[in-house]
Short mmCIF file of C-alpha atoms and ligand atoms in Angstrom, two decimals:
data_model
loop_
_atom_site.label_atom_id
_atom_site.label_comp_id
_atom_site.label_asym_id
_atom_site.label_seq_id
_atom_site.Cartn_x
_atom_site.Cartn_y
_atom_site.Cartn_z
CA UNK A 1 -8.41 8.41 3.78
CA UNK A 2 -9.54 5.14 2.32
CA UNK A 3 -6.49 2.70 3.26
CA UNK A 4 -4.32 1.33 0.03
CA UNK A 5 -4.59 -2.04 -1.89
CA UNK A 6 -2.02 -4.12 -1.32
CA UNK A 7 -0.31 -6.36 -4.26
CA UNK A 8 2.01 -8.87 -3.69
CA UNK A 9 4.53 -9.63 -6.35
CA UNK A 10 5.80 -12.98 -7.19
CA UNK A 11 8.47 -12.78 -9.68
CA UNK A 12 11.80 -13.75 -9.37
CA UNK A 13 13.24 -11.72 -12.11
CA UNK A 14 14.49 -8.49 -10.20
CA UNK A 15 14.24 -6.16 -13.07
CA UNK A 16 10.40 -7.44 -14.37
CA UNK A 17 9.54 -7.06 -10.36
CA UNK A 18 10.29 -3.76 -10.18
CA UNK A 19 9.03 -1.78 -13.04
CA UNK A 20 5.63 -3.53 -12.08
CA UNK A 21 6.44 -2.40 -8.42
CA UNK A 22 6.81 1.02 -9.46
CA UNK A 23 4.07 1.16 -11.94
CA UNK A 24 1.79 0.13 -9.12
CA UNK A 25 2.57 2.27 -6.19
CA UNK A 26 2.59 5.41 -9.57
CA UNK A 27 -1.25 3.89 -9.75
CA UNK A 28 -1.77 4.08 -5.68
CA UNK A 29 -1.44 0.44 -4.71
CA UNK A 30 0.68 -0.39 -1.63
CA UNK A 31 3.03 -3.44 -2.72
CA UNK A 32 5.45 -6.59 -1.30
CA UNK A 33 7.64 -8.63 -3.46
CA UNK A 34 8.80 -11.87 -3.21
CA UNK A 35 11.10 -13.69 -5.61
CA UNK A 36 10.61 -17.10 -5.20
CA UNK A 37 7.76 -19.73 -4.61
CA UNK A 38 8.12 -20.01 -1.34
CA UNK A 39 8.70 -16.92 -0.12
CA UNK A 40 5.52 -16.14 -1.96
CA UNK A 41 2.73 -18.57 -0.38
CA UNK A 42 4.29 -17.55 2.87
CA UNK A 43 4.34 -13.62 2.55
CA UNK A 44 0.40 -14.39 1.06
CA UNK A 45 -0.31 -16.21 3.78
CA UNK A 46 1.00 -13.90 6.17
CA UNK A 47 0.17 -10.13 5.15
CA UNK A 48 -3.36 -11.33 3.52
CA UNK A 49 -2.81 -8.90 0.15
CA UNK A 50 -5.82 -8.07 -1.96
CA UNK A 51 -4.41 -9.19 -4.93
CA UNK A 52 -1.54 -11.81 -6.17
CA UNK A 53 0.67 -11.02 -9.56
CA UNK A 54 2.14 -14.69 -9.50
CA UNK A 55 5.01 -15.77 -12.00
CA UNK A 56 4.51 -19.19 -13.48
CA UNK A 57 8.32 -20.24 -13.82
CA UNK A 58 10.18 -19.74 -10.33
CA UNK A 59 12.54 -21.19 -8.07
CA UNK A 60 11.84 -23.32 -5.01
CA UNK A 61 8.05 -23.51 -6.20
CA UNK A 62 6.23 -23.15 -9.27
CA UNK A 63 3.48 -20.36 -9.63
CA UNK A 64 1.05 -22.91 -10.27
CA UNK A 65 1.60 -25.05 -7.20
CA UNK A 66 1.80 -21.93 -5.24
CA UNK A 67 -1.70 -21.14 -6.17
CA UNK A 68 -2.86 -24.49 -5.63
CA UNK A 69 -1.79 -24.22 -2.20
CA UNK A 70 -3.63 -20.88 -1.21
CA UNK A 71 -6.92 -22.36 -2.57
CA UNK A 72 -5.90 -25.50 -0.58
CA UNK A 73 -6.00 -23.48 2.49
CA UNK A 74 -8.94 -21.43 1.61
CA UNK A 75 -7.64 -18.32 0.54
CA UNK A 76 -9.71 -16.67 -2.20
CA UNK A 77 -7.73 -13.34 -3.07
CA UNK A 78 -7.83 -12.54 -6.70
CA UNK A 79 -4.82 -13.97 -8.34
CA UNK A 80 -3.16 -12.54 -11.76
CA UNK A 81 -1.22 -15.60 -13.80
CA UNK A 82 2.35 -13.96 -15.57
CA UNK A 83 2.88 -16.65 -18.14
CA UNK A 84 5.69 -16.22 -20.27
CA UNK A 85 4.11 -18.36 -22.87
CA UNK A 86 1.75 -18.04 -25.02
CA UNK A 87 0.61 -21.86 -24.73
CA UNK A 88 -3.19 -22.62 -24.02
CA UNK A 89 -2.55 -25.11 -21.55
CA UNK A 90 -0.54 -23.11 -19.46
CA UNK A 91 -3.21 -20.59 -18.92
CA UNK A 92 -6.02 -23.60 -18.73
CA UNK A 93 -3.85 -25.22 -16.20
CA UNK A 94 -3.43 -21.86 -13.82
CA UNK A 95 -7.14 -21.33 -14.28
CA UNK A 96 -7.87 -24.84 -13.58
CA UNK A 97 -5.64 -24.26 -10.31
CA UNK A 98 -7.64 -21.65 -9.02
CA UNK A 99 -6.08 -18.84 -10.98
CA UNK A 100 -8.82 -15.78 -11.73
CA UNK A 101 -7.03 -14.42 -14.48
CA UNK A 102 -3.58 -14.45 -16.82
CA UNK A 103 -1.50 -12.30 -18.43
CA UNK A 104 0.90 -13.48 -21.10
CA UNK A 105 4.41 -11.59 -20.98
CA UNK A 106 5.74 -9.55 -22.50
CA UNK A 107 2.13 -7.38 -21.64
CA UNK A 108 1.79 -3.41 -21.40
CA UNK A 109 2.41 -2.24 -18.23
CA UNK A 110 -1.08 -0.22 -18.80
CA UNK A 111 -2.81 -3.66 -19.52
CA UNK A 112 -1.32 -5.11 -16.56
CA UNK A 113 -2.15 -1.89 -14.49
CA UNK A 114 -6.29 -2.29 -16.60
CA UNK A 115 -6.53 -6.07 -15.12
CA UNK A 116 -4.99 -5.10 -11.23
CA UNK A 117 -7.47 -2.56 -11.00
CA UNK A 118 -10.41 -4.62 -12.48
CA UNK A 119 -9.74 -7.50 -10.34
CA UNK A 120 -9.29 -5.37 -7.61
CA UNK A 121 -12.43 -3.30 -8.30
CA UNK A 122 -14.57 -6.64 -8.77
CA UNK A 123 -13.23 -7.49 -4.88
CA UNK A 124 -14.07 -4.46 -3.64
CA UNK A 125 -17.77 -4.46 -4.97
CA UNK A 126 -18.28 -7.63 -3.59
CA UNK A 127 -17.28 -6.93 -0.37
CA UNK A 128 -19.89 -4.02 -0.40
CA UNK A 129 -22.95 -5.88 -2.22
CA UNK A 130 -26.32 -5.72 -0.95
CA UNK A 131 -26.89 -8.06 1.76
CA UNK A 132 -29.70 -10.48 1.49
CA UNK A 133 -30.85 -13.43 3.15
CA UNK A 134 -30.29 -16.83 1.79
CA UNK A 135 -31.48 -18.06 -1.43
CA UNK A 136 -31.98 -21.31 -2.48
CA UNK A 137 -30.71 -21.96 -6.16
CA UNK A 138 -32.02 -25.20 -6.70
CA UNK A 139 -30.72 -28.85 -6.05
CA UNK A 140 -29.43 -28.53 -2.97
CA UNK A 141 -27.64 -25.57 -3.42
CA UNK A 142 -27.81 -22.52 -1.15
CA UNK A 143 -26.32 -18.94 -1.40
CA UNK A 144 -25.91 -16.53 1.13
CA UNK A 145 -24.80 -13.23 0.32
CA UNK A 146 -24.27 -12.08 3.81
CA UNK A 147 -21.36 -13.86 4.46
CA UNK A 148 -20.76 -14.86 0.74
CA UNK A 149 -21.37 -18.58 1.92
CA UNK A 150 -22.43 -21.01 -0.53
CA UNK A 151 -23.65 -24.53 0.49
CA UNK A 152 -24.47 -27.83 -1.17
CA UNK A 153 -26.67 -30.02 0.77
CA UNK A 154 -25.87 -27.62 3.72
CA UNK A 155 -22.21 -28.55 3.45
CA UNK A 156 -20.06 -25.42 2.15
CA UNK A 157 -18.40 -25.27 -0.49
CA UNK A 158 -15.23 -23.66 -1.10
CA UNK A 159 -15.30 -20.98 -4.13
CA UNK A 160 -12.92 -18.41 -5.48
CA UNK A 161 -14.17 -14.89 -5.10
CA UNK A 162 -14.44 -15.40 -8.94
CA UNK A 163 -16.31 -18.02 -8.64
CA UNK A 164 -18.78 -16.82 -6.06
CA UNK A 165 -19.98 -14.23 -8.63
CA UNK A 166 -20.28 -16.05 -11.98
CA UNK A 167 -22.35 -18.57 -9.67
CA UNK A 168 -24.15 -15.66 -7.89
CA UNK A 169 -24.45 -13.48 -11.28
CA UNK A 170 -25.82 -16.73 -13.43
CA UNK A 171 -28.27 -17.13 -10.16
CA UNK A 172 -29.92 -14.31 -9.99
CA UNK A 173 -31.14 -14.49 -13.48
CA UNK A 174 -32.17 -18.05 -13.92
CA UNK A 175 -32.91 -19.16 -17.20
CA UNK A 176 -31.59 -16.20 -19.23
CA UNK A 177 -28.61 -17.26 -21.21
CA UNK A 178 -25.14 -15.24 -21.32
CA UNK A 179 -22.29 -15.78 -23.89
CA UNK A 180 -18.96 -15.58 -23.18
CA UNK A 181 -18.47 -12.40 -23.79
CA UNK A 182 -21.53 -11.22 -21.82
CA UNK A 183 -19.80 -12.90 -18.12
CA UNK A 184 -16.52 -11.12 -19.11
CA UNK A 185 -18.05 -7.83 -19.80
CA UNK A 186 -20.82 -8.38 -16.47
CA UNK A 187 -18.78 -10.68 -13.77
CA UNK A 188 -14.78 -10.25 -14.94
CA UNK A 189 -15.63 -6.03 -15.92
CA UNK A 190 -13.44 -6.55 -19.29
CA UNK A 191 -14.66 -4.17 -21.76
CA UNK A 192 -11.41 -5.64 -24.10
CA UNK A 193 -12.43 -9.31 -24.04
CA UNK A 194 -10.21 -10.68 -27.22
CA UNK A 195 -9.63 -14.48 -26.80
CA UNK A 196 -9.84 -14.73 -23.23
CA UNK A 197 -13.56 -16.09 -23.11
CA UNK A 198 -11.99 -19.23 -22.57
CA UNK A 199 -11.18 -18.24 -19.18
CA UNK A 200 -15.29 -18.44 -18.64
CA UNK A 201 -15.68 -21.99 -20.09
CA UNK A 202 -12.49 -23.00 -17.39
CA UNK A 203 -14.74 -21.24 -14.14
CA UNK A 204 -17.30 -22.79 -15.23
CA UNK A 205 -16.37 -26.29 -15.43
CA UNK A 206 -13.95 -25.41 -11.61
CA UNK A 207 -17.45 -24.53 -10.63
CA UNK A 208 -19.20 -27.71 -11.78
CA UNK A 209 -17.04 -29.42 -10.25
CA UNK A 210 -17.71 -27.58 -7.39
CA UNK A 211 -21.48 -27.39 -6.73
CA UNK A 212 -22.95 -30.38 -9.14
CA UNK A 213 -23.97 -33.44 -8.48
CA UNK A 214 -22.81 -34.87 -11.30
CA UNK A 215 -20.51 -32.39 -13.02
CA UNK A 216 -20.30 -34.24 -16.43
CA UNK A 217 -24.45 -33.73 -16.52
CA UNK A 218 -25.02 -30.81 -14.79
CA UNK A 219 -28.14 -29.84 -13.95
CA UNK A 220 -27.36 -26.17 -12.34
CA UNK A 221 -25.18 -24.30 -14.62
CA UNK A 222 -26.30 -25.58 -18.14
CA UNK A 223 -24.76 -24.76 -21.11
CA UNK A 224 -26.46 -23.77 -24.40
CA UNK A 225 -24.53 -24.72 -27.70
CA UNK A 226 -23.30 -22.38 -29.54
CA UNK A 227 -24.64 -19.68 -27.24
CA UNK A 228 -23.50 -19.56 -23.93
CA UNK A 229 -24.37 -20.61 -20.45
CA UNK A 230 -27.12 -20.33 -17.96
CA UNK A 231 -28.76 -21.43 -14.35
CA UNK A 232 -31.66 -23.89 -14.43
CA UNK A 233 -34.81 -22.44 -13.10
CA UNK A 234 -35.63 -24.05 -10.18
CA1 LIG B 1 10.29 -16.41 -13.75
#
């Protein structure tokens, strides 16, 4: 029997925690709760889950600075932002902290469940891919999809798993351009895209930041106005 997904559960409201608890062990998933900061980063750090539902406001440490901290120590594990508002620059600012995705509450435990198991799914296809040697994407950058290493002037560089495949996806077709609604449909697997595409422009500019040499003129992952975005032919 294939072995069960694990979720951890940051929230530190009891009741919230527990209906999503329930809803995910109804949908299969194995799951751990914790109900502060803290206690959160730690149990992440410790069991290794496969995905992170992380609460924004908590006690002892905020969501945000708790997923600052697992990118600071390399982790990549898909993590789910539970903002209770609906303010832009709350979700910008969890993206722009390494966050893969958000979720504004209240939300449908069904679109909650929808986003665990397409975040999940995306993880688990990666971890299968094709292997291939290394390619070389063009100024200094290298990808190697045997060990899902990316380096910049052979110096790695630390990406989310999200991250990895937007950069890998744009890669392998150079030149053709994708909207926004094309990378959540291909690379996020969101068939209900609404106003989340900016959640793509937020990757990309994390990845810029990332793999450019100059990430206010980048020269790898260019934009096209009005269209989308694309990777320069080499
Ligand atoms: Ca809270």
């Amino acid at each position: 029997m294939e072995e069960k997904k694990t979720v951890l559960i940051v929230e530190d409201e009891k009741s919230i925690a527990d209906i999503i608890r329930i809803n995910l062990e109804r949908e299969g998933y194995a799951s751990l709760t914790a109900y502060d900061g803290e206690a959160g980063l730690a149990m992440a750090l410790e069991h290794n889950p496969d995905l992170i539902l992380l609460d924004v406001m908590l006690p002892k440490l905020l969501g945000f600075d708790v997923c600052a901290r697992l990118r600071e120590k390399g982790s990549s594990v898909p993590v789910i932002i539970l903002t209770a508002r609906e303010e832009e620059e709350d979700k910008v600012r969890g993206l722009e902290l390494g966050a893969d995705d958000y979720i504004t509450k209240p939300f449908s435990m069904r679109e909650l469940m929808a986003r665990v198991k397409a975040n999940i799914r995306r993880t688990a296809m990666s971890q299968s891919g094709p292997a291939e040697g290394a390619m070389a994407a063009g100024g200094g950058l290298t990808i190697n999809p045997e060990n899902y290493q990316v380096c910049k002037h052979d110096k790695p560089v630390d990406l989310t798993q999200r991250e990895y495949e937007l950069l890998t996806f744009l890669a392998s077709h150079p030149g053709k351009v994708y909207s926004r609604i094309d990378l959540m449909e291909q690379v996020w697997n969101y068939g209900y895209v609404g106003d989340d595409v900016r959640t793509v422009d937020v990757t990309v500019r994390r990845l810029r930041e990332k793999i450019e040499d100059d990430p206010a003129n980048p020269a790898l992952i260019l934009t096209r106005r009005g269209v989308g975005y694309y990777f320069a032919g080499q």
